[in-house]
mmCIF file of C-alpha atoms in Angstrom:
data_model
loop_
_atom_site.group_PDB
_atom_site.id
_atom_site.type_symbol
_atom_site.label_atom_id
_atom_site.label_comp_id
_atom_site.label_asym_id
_atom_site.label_seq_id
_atom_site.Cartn_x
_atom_site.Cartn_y
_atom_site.Cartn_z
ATOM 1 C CA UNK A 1 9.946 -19.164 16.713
ATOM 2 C CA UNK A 2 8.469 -17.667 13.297
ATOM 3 C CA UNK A 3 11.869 -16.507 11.609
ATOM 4 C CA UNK A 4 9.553 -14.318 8.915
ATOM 5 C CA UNK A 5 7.852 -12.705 11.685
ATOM 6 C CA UNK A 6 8.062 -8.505 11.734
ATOM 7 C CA UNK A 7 6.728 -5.712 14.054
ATOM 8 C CA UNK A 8 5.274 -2.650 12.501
ATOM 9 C CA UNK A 9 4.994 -0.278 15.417
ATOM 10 C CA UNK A 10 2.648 -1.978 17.893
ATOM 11 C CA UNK A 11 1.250 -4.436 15.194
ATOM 12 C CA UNK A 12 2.639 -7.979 14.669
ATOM 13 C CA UNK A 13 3.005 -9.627 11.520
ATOM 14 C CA UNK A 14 3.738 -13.278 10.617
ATOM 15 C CA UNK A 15 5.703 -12.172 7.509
ATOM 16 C CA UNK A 16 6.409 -8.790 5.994
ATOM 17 C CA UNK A 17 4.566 -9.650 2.473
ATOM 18 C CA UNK A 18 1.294 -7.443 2.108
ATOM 19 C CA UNK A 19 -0.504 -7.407 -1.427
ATOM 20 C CA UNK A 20 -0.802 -3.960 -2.074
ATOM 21 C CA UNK A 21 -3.983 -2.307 -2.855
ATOM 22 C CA UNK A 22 -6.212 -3.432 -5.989
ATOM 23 C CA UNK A 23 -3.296 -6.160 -7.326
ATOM 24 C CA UNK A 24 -4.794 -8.786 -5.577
ATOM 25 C CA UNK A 25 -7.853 -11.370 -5.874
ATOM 26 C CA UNK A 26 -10.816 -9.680 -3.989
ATOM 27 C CA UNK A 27 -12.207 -11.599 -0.959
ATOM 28 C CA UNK A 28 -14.915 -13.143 -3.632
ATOM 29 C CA UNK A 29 -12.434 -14.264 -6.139
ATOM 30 C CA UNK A 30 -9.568 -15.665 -3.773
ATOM 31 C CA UNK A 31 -9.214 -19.144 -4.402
ATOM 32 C CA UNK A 32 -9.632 -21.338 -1.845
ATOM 33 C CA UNK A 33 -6.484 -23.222 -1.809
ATOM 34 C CA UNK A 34 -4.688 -19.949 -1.887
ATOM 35 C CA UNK A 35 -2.161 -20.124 1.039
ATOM 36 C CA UNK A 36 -3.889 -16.974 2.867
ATOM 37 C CA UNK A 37 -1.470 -17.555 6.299
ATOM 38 C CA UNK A 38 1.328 -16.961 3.751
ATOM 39 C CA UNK A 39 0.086 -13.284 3.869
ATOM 40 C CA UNK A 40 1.603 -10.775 6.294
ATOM 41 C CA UNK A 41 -1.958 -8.610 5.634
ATOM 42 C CA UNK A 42 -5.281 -8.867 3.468
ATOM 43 C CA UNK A 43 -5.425 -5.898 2.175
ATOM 44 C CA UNK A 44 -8.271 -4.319 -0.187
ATOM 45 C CA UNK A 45 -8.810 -2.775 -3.006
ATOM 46 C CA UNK A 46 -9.573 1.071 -1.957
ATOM 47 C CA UNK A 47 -12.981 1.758 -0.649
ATOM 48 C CA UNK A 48 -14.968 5.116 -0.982
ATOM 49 C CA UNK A 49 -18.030 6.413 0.747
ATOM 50 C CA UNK A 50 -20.023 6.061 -3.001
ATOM 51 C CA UNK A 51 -19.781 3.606 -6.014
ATOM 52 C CA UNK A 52 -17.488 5.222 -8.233
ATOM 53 C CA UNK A 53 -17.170 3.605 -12.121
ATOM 54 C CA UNK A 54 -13.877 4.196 -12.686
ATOM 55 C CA UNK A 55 -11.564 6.086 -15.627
ATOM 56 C CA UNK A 56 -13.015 5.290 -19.579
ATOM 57 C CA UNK A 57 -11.154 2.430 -21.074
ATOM 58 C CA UNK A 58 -8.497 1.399 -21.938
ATOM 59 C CA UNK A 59 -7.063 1.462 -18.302
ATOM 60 C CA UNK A 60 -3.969 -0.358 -19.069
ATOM 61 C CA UNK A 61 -1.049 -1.137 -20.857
ATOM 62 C CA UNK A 62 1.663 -2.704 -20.795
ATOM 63 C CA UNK A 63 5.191 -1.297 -21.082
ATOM 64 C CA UNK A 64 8.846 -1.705 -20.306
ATOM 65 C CA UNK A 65 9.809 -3.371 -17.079
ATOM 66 C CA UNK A 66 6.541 -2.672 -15.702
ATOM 67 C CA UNK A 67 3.175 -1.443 -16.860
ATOM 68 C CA UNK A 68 0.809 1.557 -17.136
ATOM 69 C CA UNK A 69 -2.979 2.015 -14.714
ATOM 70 C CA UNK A 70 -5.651 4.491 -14.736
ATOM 71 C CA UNK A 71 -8.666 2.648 -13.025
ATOM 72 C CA UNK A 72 -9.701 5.977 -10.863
ATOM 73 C CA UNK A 73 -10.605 3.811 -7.683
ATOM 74 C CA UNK A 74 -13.470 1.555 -9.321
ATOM 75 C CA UNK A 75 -15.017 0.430 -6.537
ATOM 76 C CA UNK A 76 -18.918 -0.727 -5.192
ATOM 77 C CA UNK A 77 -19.111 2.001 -2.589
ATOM 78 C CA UNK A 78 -18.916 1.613 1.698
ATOM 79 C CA UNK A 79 -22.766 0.238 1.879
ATOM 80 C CA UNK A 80 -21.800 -2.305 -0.125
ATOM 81 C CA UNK A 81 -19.013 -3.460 0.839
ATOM 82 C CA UNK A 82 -20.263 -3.332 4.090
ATOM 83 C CA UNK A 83 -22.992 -5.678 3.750
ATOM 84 C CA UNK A 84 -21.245 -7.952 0.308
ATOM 85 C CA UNK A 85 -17.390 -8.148 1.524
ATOM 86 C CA UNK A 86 -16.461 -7.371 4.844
ATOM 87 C CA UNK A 87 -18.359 -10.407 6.324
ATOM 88 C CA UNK A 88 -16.272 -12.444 4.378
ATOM 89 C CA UNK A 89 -13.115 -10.839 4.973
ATOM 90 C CA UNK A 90 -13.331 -10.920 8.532
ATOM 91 C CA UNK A 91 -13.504 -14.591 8.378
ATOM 92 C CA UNK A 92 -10.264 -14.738 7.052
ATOM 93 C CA UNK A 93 -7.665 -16.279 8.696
ATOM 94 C CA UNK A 94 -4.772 -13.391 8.404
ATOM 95 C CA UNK A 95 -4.799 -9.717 9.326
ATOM 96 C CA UNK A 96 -7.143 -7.797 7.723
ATOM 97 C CA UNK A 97 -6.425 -4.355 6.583
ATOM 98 C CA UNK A 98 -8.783 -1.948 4.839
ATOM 99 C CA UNK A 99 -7.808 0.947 2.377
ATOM 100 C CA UNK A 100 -10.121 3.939 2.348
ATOM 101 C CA UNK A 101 -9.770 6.981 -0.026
ATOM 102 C CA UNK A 102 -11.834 10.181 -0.424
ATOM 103 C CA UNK A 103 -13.003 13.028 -2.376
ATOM 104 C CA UNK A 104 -12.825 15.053 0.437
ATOM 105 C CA UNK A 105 -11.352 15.239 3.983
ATOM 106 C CA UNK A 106 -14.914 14.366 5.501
ATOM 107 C CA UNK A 107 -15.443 11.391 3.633
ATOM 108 C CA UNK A 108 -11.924 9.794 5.323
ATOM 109 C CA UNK A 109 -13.729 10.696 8.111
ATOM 110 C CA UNK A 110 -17.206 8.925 7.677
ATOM 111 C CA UNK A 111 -14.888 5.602 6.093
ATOM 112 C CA UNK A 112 -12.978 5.275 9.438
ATOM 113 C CA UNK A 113 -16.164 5.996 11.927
ATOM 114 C CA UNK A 114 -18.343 3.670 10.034
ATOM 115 C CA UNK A 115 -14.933 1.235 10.234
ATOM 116 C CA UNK A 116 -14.486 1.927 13.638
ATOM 117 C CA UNK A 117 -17.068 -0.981 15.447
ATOM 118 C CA UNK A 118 -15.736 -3.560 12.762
ATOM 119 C CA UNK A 119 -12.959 -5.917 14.587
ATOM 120 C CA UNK A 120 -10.163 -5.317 11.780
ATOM 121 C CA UNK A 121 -6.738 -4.959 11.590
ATOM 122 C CA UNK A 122 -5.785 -1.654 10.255
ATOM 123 C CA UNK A 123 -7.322 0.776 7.781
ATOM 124 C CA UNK A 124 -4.829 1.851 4.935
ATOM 125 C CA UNK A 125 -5.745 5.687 4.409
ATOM 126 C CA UNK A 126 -4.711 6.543 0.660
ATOM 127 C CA UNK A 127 -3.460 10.123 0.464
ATOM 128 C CA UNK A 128 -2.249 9.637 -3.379
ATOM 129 C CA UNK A 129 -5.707 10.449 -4.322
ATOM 130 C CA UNK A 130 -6.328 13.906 -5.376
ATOM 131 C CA UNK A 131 -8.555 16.307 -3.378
ATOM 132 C CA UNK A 132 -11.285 17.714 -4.698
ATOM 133 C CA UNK A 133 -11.179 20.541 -2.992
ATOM 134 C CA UNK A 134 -8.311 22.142 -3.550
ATOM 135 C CA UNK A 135 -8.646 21.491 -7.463
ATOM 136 C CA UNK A 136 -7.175 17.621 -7.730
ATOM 137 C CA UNK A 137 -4.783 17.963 -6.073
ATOM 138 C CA UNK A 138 -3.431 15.109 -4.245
ATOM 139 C CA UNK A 139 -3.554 15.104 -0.511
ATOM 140 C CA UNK A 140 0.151 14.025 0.253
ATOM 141 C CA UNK A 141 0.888 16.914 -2.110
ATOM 142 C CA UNK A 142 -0.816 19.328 0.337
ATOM 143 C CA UNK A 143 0.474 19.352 4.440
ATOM 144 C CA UNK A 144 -2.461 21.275 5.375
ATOM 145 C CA UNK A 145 -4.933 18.665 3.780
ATOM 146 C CA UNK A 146 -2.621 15.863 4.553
ATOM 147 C CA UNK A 147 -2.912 16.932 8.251
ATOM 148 C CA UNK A 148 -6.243 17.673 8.324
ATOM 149 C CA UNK A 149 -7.237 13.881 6.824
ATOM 150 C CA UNK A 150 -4.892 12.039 8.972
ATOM 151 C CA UNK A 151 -6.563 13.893 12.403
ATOM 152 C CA UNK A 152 -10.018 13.366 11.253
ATOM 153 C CA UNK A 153 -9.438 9.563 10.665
ATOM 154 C CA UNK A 154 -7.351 9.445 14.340
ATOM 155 C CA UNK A 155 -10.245 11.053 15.985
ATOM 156 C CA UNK A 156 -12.707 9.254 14.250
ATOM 157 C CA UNK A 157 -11.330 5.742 14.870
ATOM 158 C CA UNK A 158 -9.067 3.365 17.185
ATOM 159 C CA UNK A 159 -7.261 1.259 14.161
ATOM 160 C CA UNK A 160 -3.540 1.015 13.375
ATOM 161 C CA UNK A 161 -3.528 3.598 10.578
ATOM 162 C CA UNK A 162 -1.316 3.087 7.659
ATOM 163 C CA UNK A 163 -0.689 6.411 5.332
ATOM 164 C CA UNK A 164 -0.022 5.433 2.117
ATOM 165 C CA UNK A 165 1.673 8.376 0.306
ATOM 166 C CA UNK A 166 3.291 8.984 -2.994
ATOM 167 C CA UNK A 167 6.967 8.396 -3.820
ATOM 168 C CA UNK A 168 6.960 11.681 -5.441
ATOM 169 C CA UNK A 169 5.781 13.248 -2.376
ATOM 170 C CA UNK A 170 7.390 16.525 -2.065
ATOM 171 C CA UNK A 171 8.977 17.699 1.238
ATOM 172 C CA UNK A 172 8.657 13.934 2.250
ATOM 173 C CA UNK A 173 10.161 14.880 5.418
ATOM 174 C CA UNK A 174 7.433 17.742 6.647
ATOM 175 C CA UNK A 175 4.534 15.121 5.101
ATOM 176 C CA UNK A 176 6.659 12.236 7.653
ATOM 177 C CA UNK A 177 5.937 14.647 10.208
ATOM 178 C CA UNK A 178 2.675 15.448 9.998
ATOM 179 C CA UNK A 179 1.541 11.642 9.646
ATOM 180 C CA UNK A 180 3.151 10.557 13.234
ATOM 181 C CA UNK A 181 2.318 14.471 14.489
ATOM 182 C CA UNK A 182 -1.785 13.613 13.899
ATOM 183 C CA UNK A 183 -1.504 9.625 15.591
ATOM 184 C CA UNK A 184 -0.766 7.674 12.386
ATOM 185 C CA UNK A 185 1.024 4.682 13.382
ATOM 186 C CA UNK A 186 2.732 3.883 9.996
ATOM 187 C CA UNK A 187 3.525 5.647 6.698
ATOM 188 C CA UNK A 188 3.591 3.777 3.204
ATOM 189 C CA UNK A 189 5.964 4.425 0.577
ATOM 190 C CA UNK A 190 4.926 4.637 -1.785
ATOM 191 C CA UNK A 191 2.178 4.243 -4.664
ATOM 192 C CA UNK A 192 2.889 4.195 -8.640
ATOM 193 C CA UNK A 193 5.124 7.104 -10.565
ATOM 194 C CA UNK A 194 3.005 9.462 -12.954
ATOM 195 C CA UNK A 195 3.755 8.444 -16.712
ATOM 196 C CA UNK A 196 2.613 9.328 -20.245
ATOM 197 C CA UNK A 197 1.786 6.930 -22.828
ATOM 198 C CA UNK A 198 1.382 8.324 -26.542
ATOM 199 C CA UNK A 199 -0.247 6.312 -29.529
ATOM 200 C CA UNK A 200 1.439 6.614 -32.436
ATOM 201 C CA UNK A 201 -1.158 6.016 -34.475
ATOM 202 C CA UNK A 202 -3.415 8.707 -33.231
ATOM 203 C CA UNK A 203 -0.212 11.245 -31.641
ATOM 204 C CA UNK A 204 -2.771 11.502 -28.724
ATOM 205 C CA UNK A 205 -2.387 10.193 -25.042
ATOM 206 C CA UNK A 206 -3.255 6.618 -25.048
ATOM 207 C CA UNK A 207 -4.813 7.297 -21.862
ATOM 208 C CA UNK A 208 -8.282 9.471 -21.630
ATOM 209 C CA UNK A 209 -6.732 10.942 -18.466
ATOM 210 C CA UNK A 210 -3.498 12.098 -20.155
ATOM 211 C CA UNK A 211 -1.585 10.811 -17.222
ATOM 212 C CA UNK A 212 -1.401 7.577 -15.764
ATOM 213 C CA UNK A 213 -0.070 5.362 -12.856
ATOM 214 C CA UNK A 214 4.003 3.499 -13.876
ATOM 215 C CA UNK A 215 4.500 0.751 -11.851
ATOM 216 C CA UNK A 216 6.778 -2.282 -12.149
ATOM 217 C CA UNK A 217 10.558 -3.878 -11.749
ATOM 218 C CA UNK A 218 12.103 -0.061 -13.003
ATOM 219 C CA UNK A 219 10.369 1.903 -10.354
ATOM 220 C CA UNK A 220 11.989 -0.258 -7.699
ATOM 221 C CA UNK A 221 15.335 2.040 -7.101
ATOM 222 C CA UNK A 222 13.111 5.103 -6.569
ATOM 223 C CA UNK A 223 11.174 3.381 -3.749
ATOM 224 C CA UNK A 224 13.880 2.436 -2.319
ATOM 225 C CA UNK A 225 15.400 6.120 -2.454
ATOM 226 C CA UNK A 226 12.115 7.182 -0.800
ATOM 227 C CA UNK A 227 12.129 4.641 1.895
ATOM 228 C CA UNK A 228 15.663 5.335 2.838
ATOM 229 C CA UNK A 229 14.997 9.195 3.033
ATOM 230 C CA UNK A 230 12.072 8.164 5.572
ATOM 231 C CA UNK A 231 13.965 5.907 7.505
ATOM 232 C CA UNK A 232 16.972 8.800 8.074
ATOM 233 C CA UNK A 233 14.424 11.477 8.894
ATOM 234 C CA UNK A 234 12.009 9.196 10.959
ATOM 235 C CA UNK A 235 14.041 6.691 12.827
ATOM 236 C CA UNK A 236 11.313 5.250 14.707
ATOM 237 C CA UNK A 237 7.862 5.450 12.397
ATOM 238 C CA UNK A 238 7.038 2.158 11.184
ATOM 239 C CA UNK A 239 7.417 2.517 7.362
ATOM 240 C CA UNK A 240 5.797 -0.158 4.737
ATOM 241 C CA UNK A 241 7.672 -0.213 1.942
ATOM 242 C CA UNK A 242 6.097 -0.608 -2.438
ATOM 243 C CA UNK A 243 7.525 -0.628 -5.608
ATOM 244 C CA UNK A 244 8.925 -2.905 -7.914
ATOM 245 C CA UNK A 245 9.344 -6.077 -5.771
ATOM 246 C CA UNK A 246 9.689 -9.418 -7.298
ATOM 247 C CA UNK A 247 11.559 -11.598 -5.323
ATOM 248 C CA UNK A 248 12.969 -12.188 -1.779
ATOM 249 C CA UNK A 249 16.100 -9.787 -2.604
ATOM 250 C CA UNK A 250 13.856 -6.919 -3.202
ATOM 251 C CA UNK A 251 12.355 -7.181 0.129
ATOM 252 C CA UNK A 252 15.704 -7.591 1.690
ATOM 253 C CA UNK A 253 16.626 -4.777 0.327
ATOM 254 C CA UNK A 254 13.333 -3.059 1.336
ATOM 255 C CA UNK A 255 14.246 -4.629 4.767
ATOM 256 C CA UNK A 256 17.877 -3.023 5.076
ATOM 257 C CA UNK A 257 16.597 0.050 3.790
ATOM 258 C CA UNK A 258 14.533 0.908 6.886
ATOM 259 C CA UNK A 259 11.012 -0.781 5.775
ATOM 260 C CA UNK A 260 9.754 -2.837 8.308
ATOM 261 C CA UNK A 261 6.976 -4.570 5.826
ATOM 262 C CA UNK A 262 6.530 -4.571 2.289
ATOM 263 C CA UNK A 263 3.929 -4.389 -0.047
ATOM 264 C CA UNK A 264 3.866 -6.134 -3.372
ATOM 265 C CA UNK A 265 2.284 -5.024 -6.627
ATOM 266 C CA UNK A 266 2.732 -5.329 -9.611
ATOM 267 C CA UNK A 267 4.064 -8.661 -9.974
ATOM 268 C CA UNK A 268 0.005 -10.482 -9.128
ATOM 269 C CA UNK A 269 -0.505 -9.479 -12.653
ATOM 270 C CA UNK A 270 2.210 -11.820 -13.816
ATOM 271 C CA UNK A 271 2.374 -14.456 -11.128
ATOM 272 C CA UNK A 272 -0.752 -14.090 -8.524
ATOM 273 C CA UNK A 273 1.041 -16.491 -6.500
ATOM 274 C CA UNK A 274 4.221 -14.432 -6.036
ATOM 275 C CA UNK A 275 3.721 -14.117 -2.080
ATOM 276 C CA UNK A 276 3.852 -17.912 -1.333
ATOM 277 C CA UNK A 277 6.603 -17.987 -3.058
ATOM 278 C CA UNK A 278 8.686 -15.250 -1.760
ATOM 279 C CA UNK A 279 7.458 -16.118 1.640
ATOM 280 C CA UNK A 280 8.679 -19.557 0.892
ATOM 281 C CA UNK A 281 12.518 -18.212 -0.260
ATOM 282 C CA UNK A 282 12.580 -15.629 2.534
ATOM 283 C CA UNK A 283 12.396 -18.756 5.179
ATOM 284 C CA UNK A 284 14.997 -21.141 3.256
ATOM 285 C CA UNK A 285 17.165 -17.446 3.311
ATOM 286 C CA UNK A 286 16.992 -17.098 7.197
ATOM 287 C CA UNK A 287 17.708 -20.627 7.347
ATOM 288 C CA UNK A 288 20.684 -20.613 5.620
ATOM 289 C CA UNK A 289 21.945 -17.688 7.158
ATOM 290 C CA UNK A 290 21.039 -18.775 10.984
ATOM 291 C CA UNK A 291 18.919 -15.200 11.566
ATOM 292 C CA UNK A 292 15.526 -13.724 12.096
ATOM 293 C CA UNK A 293 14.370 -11.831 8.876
ATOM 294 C CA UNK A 294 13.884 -9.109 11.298
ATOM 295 C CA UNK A 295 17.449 -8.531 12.091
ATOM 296 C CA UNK A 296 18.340 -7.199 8.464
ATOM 297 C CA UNK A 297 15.480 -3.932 8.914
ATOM 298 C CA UNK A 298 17.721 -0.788 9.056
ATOM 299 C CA UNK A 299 20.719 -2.520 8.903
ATOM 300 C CA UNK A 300 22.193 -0.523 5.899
ATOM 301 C CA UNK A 301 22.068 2.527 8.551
ATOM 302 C CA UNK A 302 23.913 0.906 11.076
ATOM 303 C CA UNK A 303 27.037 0.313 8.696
ATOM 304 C CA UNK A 304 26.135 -3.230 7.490
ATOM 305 C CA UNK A 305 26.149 -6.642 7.463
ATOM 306 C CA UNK A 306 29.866 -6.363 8.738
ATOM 307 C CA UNK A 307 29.160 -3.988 11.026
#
């Protein structure tokens, strides 16, 4: 019996530990002795239907408890990933997940058909992204895009769909809706916090997008808020939780909070082997404690450990 194994809605995962979008090594640049069965997923960095070059440098900096990102998706584009990474990728030996953003609700919608015939896991479907059509902003921001994205992907294809929204998500609990409503099959909460960075020595925004993406240790207590909320109003939608996590208590926590997986960020940039290890400290914890890491999920709503 795997103690570390989790089910997220009718998926099965050896462990709950994903690497959460565009932290992690790319298929090309994992090293092979990386541990890949310690991975609950492989998952991407976010693909779109063309190349896109990213933000203008800089596109990061480092701050308190965490740091600062404005990539703007950088990515080769779905032909070529097609034909340069997803061969590769599906040779993997884990679950292989594959996050998809667009410029447009059509584009979601040409990602997951063109996805469709390819035998992976689950497509991630990245909502934080802003929508072009309605003037930036960004789709889990917007129930009638939000809707209209998440039925054109679930018509379009037959993959566990993840939703991965924004902690600052307003009316989380209509935008919960709408995701299971439409056939998604999880939610993810959530992506990075929206920060400003000055430069003293200029008095302008050190990034070229004024705004940019917080992430670290000191968003962790908001996630947690967010994945708590979900789990009260949606009892039974498998819910990924992301932010902050750096060790095995964070995912416990994650865990008793109502996640049923987690995803983990921020910490690749300081320790890119920081899912081994957790994975490693999660087993010796259900070992000492004679349980299935499963049993803890939800458990802070069902009055405890005492309970």
């Amino acid at each position: 019996m795997n103690a570390l194994a989790v089910k997220l809605g009718s998926m099965e995962l050896n462990n709950p530990l994903i690497p959460a979008s565009g932290t992690f090594f790319s298929v090309h640049h994992l090293p092979s002795n990386y541990p890949v069965h310690a991975l609950g997923a492989f998952l991407t960095k976010t693909i779109t239907l063309e190349p896109r070059s990213g933000n203008e440098q800089p596109r990061l900096k480092e701050c308190s408890s965490g740091m600062m990102n404005s990539i703007g998706l950088e990515n080769q584009g779905w032909e070529a990933f097609e034909k340069n990474d997803l061969p590769k990728i599906l040779s993997l030996d884990a679950r292989k997940w594959i996050s998809i953003a667009g410029r447009c609700a059509e584009d979601f919608e040409t990602l997951a058909r063109a996805l469709d015939p390819h035998p992976v896991d689950a497509i991630e479907v990245n909502v934080s992204c802003p929508n072009l059509k309605a003037g930036g902003t960004p789709y889990c921001f917007d129930p009638e895009a939000l809707k209209e994205v998440v039925l054109r992907i679930r018509k379009a294809s037959q993959h566990f769909l993840a939703v991965k929204i924004s902690i600052e998500t307003p009316l989380l609990p209509q935008m919960l809706d709408i995701i299971a409503g439409e056939g998604a099959d999880a939610v993810c909460i959530g992506n990075t916090l929206r920060g400003l960075s000055i430069n003293i020595e200029t008095g302008l925004p050190h990034f070229k997008k004024i705004f940019a993406g917080y992430s670290g240790p000191a968003i962790k207590p908001l996630a947690l808020r967010a994945v708590w909320e979900a789990r009260k109003h949606a009892p039974h939608l498998p819910i990924i939780g992301c932010g902050g996590i750096s060790d095995e208590k964070d995912v416990i926590e994650f865990l008793m909070a109502g996640a049923n997986a987690v995803e983990i960020g921020t910490t690749h940039f300081i320790n890119p082997m920081v899912i081994p290890r957790i994975q490693s400290q999660l087993m010796d914890y259900c070992l000492e404690k004679h349980i299935a890491l499963s049993s803890l999920t939800n458990i802070a709503h069902k009055g405890g450990l005492c309970s």
